[in-house]
Coordinates of C-alpha atoms in Angstrom, one line a residue:
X140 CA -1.3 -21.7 17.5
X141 CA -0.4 -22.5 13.9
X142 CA -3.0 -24.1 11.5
X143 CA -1.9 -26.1 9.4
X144 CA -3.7 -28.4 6.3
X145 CA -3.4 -32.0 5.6
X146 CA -2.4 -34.0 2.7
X147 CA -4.8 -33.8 -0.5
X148 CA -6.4 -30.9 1.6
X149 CA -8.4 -33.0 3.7
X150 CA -8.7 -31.2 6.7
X151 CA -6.8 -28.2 8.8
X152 CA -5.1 -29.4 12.2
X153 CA -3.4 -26.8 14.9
X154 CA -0.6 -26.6 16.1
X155 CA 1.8 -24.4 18.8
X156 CA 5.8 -23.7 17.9
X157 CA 6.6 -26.4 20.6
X158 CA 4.5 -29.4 19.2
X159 CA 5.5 -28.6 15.5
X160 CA 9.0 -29.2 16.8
X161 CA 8.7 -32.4 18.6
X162 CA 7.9 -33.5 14.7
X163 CA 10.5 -31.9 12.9
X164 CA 13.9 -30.9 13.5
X165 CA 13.6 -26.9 12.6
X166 CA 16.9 -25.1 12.8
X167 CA 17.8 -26.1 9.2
X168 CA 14.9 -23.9 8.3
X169 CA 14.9 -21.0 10.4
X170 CA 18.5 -20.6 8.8
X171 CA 16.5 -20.4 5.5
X172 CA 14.1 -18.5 6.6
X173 CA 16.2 -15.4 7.8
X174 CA 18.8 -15.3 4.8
X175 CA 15.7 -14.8 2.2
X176 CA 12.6 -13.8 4.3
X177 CA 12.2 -9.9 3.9
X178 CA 13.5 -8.2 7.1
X179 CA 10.9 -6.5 7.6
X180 CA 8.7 -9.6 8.6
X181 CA 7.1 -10.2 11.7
X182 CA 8.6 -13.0 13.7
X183 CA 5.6 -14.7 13.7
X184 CA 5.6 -14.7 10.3
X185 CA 9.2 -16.0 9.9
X186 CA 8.1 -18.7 12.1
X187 CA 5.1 -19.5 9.7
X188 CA 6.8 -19.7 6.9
X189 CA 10.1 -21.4 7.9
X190 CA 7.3 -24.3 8.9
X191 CA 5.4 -24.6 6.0
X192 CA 9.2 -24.4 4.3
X193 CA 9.9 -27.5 6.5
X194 CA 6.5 -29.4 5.1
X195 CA 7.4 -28.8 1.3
X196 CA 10.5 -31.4 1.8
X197 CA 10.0 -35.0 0.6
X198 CA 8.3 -36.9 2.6
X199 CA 6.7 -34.3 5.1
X200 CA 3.8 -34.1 5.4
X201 CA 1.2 -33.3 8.6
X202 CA 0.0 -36.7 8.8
X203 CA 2.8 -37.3 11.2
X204 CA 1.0 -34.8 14.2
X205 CA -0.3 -37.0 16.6
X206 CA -4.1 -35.5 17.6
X207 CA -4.0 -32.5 20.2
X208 CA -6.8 -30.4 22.3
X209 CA -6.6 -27.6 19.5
X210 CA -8.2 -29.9 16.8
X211 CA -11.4 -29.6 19.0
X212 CA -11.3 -26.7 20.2
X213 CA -11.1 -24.0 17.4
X214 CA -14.4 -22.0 16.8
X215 CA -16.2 -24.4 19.7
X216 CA -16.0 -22.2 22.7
X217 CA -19.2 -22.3 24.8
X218 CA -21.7 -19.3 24.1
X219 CA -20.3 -16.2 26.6
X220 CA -22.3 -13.6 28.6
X221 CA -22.2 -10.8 26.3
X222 CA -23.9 -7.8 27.7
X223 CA -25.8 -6.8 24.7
X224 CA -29.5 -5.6 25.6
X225 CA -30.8 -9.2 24.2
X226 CA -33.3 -6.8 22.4
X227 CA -31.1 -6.1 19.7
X228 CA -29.3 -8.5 19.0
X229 CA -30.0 -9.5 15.8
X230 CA -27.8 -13.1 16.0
X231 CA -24.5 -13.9 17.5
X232 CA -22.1 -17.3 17.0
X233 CA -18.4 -17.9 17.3
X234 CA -16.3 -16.7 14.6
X235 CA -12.3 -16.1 13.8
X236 CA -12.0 -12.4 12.3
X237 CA -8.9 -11.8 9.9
X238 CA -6.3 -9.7 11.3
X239 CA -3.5 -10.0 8.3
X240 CA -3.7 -12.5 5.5
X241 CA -1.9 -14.5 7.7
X242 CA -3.6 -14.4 10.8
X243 CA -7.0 -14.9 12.4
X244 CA -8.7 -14.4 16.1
X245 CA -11.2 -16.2 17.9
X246 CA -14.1 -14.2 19.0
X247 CA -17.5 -14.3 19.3
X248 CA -19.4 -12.2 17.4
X249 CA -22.7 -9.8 18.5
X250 CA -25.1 -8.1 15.3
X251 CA -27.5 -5.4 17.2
X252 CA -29.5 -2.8 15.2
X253 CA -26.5 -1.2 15.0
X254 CA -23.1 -2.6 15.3
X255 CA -21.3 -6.0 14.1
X256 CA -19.2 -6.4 17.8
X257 CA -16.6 -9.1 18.7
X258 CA -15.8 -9.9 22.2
X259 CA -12.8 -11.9 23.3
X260 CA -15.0 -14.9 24.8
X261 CA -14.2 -14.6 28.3
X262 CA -13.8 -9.8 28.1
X263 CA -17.5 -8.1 28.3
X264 CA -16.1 -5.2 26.9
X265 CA -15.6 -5.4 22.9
X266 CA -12.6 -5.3 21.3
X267 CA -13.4 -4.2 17.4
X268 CA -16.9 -2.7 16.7
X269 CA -18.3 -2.1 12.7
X270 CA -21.2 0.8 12.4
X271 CA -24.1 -0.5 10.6
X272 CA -24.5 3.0 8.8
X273 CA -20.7 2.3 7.1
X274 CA -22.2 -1.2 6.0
X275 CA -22.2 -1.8 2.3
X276 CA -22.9 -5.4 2.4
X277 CA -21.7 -8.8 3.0
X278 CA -21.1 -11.7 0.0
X279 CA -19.4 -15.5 0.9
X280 CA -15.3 -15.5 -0.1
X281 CA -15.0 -17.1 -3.6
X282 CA -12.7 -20.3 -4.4
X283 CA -10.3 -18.3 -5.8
X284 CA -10.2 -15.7 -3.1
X285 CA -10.6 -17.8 0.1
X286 CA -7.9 -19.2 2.3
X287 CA -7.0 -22.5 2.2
X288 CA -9.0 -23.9 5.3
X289 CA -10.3 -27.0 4.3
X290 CA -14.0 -27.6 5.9
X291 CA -14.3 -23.7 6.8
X292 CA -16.3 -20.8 5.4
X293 CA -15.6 -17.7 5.2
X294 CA -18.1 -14.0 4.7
X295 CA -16.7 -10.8 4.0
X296 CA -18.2 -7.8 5.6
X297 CA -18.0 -4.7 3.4
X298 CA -17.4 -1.3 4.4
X299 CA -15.8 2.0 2.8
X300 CA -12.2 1.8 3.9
X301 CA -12.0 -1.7 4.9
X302 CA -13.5 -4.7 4.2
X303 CA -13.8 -7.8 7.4
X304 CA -13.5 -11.1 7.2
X305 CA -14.5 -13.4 8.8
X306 CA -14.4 -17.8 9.0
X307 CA -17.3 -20.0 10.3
X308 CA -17.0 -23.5 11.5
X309 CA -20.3 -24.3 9.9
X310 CA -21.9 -22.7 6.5
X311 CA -24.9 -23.0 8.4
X312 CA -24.2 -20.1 10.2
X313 CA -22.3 -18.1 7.5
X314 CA -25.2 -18.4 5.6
X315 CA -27.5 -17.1 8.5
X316 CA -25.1 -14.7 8.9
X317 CA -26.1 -13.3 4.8
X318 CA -29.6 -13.6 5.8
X319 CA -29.5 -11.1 8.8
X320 CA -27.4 -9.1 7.3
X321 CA -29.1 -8.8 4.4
X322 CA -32.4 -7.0 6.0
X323 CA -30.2 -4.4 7.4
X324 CA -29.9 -1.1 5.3
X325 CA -27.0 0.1 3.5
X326 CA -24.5 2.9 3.4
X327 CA -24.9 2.3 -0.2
X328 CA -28.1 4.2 -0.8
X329 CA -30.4 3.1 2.7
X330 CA -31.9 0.5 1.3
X331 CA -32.6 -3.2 1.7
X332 CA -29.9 -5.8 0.3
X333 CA -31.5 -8.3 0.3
X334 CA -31.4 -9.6 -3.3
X335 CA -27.9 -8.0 -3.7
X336 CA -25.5 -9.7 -0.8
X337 CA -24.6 -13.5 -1.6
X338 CA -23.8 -12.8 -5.6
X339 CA -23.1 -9.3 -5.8
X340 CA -19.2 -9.4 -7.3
X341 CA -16.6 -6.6 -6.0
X342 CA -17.1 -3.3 -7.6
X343 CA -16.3 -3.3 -11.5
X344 CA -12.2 -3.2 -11.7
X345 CA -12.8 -0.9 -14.8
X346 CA -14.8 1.9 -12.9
X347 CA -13.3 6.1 -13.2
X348 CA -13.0 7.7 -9.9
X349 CA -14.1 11.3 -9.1
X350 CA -11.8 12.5 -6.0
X351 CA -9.9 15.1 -7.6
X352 CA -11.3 17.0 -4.8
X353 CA -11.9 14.7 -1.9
X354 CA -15.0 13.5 -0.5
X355 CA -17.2 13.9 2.7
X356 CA -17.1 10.7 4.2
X357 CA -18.4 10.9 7.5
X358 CA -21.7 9.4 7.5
X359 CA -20.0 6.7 5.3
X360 CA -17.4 5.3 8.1
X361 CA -17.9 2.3 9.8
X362 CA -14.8 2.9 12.6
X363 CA -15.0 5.9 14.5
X364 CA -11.4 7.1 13.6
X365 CA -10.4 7.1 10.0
X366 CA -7.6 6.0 10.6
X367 CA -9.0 2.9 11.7
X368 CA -10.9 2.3 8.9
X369 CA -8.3 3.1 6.0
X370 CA -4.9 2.3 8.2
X371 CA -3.8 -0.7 9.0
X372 CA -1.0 -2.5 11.2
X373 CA -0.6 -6.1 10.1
X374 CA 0.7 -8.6 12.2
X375 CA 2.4 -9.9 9.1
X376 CA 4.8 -7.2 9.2
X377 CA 7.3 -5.3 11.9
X378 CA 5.3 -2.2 10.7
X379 CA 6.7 0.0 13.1
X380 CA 5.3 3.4 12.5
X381 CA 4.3 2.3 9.2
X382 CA 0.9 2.2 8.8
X383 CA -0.6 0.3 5.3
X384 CA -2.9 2.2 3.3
X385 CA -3.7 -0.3 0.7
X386 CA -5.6 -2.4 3.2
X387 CA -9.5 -2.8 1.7
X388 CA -9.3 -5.9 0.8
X389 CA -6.9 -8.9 2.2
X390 CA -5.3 -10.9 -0.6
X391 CA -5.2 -13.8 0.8
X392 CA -3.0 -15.6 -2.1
X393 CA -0.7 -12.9 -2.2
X394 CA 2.3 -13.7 0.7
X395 CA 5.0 -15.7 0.9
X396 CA 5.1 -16.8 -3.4
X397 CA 7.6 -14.1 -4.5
X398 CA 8.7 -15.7 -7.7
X399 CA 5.9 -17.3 -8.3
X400 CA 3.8 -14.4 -10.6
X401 CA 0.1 -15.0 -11.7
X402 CA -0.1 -14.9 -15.5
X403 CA -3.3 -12.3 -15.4
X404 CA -1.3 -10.4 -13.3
X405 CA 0.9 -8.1 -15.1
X406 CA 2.3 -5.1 -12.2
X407 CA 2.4 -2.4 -14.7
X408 CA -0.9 -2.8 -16.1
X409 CA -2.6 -3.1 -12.1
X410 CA -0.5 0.2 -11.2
X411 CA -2.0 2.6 -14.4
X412 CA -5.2 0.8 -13.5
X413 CA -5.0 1.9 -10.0
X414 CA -3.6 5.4 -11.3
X415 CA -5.8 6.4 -13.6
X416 CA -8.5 6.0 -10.8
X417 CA -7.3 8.1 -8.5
X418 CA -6.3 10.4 -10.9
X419 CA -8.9 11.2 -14.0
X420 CA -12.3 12.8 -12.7
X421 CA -15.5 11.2 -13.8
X422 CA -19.1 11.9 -13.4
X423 CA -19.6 9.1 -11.7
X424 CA -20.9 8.3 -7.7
X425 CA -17.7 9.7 -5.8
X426 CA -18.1 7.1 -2.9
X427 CA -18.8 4.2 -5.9
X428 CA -15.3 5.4 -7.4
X429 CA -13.4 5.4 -3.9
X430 CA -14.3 1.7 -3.4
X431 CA -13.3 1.1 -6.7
X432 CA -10.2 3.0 -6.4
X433 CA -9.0 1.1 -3.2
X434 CA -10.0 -2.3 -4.3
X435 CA -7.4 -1.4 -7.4
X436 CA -5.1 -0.3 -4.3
X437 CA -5.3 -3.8 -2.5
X438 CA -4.4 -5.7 -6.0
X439 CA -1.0 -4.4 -5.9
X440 CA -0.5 -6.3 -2.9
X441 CA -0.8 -9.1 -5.3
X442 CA 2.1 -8.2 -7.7
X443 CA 5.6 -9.5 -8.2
X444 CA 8.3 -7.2 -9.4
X445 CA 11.4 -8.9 -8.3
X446 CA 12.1 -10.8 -11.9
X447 CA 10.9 -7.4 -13.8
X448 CA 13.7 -5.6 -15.9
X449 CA 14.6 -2.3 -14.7
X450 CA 13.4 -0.7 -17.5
X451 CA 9.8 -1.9 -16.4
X452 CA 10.2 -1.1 -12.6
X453 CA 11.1 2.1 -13.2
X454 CA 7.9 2.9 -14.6
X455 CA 6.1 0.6 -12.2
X456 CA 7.3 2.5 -9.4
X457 CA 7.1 6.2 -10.3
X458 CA 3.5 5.2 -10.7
X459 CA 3.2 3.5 -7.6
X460 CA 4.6 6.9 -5.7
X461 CA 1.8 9.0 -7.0
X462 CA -1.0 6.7 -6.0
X463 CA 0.0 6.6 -2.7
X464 CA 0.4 10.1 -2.2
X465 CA -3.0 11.0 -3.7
X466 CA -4.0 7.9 -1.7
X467 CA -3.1 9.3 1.4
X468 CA -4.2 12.9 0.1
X469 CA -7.5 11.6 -0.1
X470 CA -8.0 9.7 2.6
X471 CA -6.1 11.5 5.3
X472 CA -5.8 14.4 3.9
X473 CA -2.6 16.5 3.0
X474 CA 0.2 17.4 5.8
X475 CA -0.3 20.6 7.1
X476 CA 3.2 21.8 7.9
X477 CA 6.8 20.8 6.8
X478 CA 7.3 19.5 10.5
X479 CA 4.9 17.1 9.7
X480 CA 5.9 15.6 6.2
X481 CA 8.7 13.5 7.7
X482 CA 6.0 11.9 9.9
X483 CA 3.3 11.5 7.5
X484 CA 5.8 10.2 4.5
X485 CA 7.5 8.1 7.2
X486 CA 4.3 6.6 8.5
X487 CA 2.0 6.2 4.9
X488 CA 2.8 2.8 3.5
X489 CA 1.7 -0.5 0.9
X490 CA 2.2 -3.9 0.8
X491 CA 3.4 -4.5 -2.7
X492 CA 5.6 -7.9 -3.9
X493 CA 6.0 -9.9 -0.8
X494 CA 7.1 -6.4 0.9
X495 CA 6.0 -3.3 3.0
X496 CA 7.8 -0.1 2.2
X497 CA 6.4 4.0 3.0
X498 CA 6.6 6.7 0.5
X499 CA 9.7 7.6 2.1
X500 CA 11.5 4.4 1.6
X501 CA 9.5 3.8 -1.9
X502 CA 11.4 7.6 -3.0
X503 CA 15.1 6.9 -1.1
X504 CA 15.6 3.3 -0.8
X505 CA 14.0 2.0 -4.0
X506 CA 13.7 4.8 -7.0
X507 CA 16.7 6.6 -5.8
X508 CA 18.5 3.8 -4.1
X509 CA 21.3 4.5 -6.4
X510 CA 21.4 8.3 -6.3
X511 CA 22.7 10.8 -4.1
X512 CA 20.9 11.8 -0.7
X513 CA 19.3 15.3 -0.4
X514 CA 21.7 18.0 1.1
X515 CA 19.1 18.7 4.2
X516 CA 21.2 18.0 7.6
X517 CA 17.7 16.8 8.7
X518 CA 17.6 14.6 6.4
X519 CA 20.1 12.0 8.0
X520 CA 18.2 11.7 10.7
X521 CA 14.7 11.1 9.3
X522 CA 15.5 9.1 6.1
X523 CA 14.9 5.2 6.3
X524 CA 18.4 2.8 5.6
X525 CA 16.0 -0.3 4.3
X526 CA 17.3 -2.2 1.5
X527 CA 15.1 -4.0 -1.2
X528 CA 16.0 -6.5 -3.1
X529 CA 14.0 -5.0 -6.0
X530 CA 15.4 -1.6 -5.6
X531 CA 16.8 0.4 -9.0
X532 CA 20.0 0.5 -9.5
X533 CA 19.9 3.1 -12.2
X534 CA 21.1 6.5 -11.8
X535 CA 19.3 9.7 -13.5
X536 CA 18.7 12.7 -12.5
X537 CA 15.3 13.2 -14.2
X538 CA 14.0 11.1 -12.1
X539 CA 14.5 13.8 -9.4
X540 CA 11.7 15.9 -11.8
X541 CA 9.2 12.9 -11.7
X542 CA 8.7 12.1 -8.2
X543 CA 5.9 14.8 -7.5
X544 CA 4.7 14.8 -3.6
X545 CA 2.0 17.2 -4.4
X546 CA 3.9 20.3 -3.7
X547 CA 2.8 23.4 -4.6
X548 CA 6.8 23.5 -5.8
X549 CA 5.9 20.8 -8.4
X550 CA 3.9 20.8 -11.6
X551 CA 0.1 20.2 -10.3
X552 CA -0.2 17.6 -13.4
X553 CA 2.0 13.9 -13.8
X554 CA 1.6 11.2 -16.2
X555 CA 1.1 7.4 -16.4
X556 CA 4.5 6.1 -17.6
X557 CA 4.8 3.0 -19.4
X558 CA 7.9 1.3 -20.1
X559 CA 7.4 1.6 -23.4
X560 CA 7.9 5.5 -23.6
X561 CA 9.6 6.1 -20.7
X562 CA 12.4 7.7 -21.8
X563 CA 10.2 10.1 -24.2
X564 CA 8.1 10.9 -20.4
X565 CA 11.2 11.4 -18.4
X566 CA 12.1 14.3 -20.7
X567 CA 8.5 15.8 -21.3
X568 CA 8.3 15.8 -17.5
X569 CA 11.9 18.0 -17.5
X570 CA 10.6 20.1 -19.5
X571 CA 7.6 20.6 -17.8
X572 CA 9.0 20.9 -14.7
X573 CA 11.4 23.9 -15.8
X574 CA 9.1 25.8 -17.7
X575 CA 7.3 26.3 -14.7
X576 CA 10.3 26.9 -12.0
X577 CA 13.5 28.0 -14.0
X578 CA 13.7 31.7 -14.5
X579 CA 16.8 32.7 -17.2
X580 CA 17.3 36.6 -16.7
X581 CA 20.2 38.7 -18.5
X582 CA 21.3 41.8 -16.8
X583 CA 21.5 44.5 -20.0
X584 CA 23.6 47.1 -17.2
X585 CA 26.6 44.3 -16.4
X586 CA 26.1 41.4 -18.8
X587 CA 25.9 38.8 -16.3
X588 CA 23.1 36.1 -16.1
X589 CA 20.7 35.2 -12.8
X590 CA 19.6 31.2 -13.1
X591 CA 17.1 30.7 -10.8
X592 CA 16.8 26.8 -10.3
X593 CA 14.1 24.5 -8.3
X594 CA 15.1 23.4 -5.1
X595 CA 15.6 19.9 -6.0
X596 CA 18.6 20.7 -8.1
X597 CA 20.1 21.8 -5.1
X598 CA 19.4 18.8 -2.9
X599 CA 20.7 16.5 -5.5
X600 CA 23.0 18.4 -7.3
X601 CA 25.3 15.4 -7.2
X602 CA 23.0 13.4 -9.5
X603 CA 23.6 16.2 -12.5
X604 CA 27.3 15.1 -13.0
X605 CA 29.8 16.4 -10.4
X606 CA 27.2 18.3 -8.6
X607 CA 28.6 21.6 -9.5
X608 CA 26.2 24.4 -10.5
X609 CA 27.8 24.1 -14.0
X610 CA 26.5 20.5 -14.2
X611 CA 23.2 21.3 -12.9
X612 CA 22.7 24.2 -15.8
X613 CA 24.5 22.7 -18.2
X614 CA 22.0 19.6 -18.0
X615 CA 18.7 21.7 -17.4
X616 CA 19.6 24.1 -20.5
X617 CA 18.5 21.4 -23.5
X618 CA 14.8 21.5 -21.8
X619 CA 14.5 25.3 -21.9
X620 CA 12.3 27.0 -24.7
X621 CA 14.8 28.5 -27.3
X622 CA 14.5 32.1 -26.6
X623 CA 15.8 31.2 -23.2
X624 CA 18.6 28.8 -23.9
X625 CA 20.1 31.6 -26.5
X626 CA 20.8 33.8 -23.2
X627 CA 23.1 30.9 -22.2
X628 CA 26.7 30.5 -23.7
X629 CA 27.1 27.4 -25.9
X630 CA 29.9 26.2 -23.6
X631 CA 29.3 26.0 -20.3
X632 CA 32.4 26.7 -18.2
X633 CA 33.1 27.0 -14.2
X634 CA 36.5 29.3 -15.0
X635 CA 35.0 31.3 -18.1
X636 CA 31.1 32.0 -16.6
X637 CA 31.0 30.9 -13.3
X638 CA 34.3 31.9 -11.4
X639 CA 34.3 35.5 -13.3
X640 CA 30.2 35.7 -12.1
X641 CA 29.7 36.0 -15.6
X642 CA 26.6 33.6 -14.6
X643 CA 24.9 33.6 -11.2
X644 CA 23.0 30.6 -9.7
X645 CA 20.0 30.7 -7.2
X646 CA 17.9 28.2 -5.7
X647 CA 14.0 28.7 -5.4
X648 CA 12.5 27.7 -1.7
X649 CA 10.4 25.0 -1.5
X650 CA 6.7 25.3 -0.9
X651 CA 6.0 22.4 1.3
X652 CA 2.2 23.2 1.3
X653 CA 0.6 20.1 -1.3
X654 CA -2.3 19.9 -3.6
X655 CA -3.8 17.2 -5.2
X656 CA -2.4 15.9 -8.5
X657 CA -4.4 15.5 -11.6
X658 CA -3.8 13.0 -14.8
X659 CA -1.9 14.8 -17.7
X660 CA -3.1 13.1 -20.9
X661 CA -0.2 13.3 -22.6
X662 CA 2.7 13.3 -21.6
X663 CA 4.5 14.0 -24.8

């Protein structure tokens, strides 16, 4: 059932596929719909948006739906038998629980002593459960942060990984809802909120996080399995064995408007926020900082990058990549093996400008979109083939040097770039990058040269010129300290240094064991 809101938002009717169709003719729009609706939607969603496409023409409008059973029933079901010891049970009312931004469930909901539990209305057994010790507190949904439900009200629930939502029928029993919740403790220090919950605002956007090196958050959860409470699979999206990770908070204004950019909301500026967080250590309450750090997560759902320059996505996107590694890093923890990078890189994901992408795809199909695939014969079998519209189309191979995935290969520091400078960054982070894995050694006995080179250049040779060992030295020799580059010949040539073995090329392996990154202050 689709809901859908009347003229001068006067009210919110409901409605199935079938009976939207009976009032207007919808083929037109699915048409629409499928040529520039990401691919990755959900059918469901498709089928949302293609309708409300449909009620943006002239002289559409829902006034036309004649009146149905599912105007009278939504959030009126008749009080279930919930087996609950009635002891406990602190209140209970029918509610709809968020699933996506996009899509809400009927159930009725149970708080005990202990747990927050929704039942289907006619199941005994429940089907989501939150742990009062991983409660943080409960506030109403702002105007600016509430869907657009005429006539409903709406309570967020507030945990560590991932905050509820919920809509009641009546503010009544929202507001009863703050009252009882209210007298229970708090994960956030055991004590009563009860002068805290119905104006507290979100965490300060301007807090300094303190996870450089992760944080025991066991007694803080509110799911059983961590993964439940920082992963999530949203019925917006064909998420497949993606799983999104900046999932705290729902942004309920965020879908569907690519194009149509919030002025306070500048991309660049939410990603260093969001970096800086996760990056710079600060003697401040490491739980405090990881809420603040994944609220600053969930606001780059909010962003729009598709009429950005390339010279500002570049940057946007390099520092996108690092927070979700040390996102995942953090939360997750780091993979323990290289069999399971392809998994974990495959599977960690965000919902950023009207899109869903994993680290994988972020690195391959949108950075590197334009550059040459790794040389790996695994690695046509476990890269993505998405395409984004907003994917770069520029070439260069220091980008291969900026992407750091926390391995113990890579430099253990990376920067916040900023369009601004970020051709000045590209090259510090070269240099950086070499001086720690390029060895230059001259053999006094036969006059040859040994270049030891990273990995990486390997893998992409074909993104240093014609992907010949000449290119790849030739390229990295401007970034090497002085003293080093003088063992080099001026001219690099295949037929005078390399055919002859006059110079000798090696590859390092790769460590595949990760770390977590830390903020390098500057970059230059």
């Amino acid at each position: 059932v689709y809901a859908f809101t009347t003229e001068h938002n006067s009210s919110t009717v409901f409605r199935t596929n079938s009976q939207f169709a009976r009032s207007f003719a919808t083929d037109d729009a699915r048409a629409l719909m499928d040529a520039h609706c990401s691919p990755r939607a959900s059918s469901s969603e498709k089928l949302r948006r293609y309708m409300g496409s449909l009620l943006t023409q002239p002289k559409k409008n829902v006034q036309k739906f004649y009146k149905t059973k599912y105007d009278e029933m939504f959030l009126r079901w008749k009080t279930p038998s919930i087996p609950e010891v009635k002891s406990t049970t602190l209140f209970s009312c029918m509610v709809a629980r968020a699933l996506s931004e996009r899509h809400w469930i009927e159930e009725w909901a149970v708080i005990t002593s202990k747990h927050i539990s929704f039942y289907h209305p006619e199941i005994k057994k429940p089907r989501f459960r939150i742990s009062l010790r991983g409660f943080f507190g409960a506030r109403k949904l702002s105007d600016e942060n509430k869907p657009n439900f005429p006539n409903h009200h709406f309570l967020e629930i507030e945990t560590l990984g991932r905050n509820v939502y919920l809509m009641f029928l009546a503010e009544s029993q929202r507001d009863l809802w703050i009252n009882v919740l209210s007298k229970v403790p708090s994960a956030a220090g055991g004590g009563r909120l009860e002068n805290q919950l119905v104006n507290n605002p979100p965490l300060s956007a301007g807090s300094k996080s303190s996870l450089s090196k992760g944080i025991g958050m066991d007694s803080l959860l509110a799911f059983e399995d961590p993964s439940d409470e920082f992963l999530h699979k949203s019925t917006v999206w064909s998420c497949k064995q993606r799983r999104i990770l900046n999932c705290r908070n729902f942004v309920f204004t965020s879908l569907g408007q690519a194009g149509v950019q919030s002025k306070t909301c500048q991309p660049n500026e939410v990603a260093s926020e969001a970096l800086q967080k996760v990056l710079e250590p600060m003697e401040h309450s490491e739980e405090a900082n990881l809420r603040a750090f994944l609220d600053s997560a969930s606001a780059l759902k909010a962003v729009n990058v598709s009429d950005m320059p390339e010279s500002e996505r570049l940057p946007f996107f390099l520092n996108l990549y690092h927070i979700m590694v040390m996102h995942a890093f953090l939360v997750l923890g780091v993979p323990d093996s290289a069999f399971k990078w392809a998994s974990f890189f495959n599977m960690i994901s965000y919902q950023c400008s009207d899109e869903i992408f994993s680290l994988t795809e972020l690195e391959h199909s949108i950075v590197r979109a334009n550059m040459s695939s790794p040389s790996q014969f695994v690695a046509k079998f476990v890269l993505p083939k998405s395409d984004y519209d907003f994917a770069l189309k520029r070439s260069d191979y220091r980008i291969n040097f900026a992407l750091n995935c926390g391995s113990l290969s890579n430099p253990k520091m990376v920067p916040v770039y900023r369009s601004e400078t970020i051709n000045e960054q590209l090259d510090a982070t070269v240099r950086n990058y070499v001086k720690q894995s390029v060895k230059v050694k001259k053999n006094i006995g036969g006059g040859n040269v040994l270049v030891v080179l990273p990995r990486i250049c390997y893998w992409y040779a074909s993104d240093f010129g014609r992907g010949r060992a000449v290119d790849v030295v030739y390229l990295v020799k401007k970034y090497l300290d002085k003293n080093i580059q003088e063992l080099l010949p001026d001219k690099l040539s295949e037929g005078d240094w390399f055919s002859t073995g006059a110079i000798t090329v090696k590859y390092l392996h790769y460590n595949y064991q990760c770390r977590h990154l830390t903020l390098l202050q500057d970059s230059s």
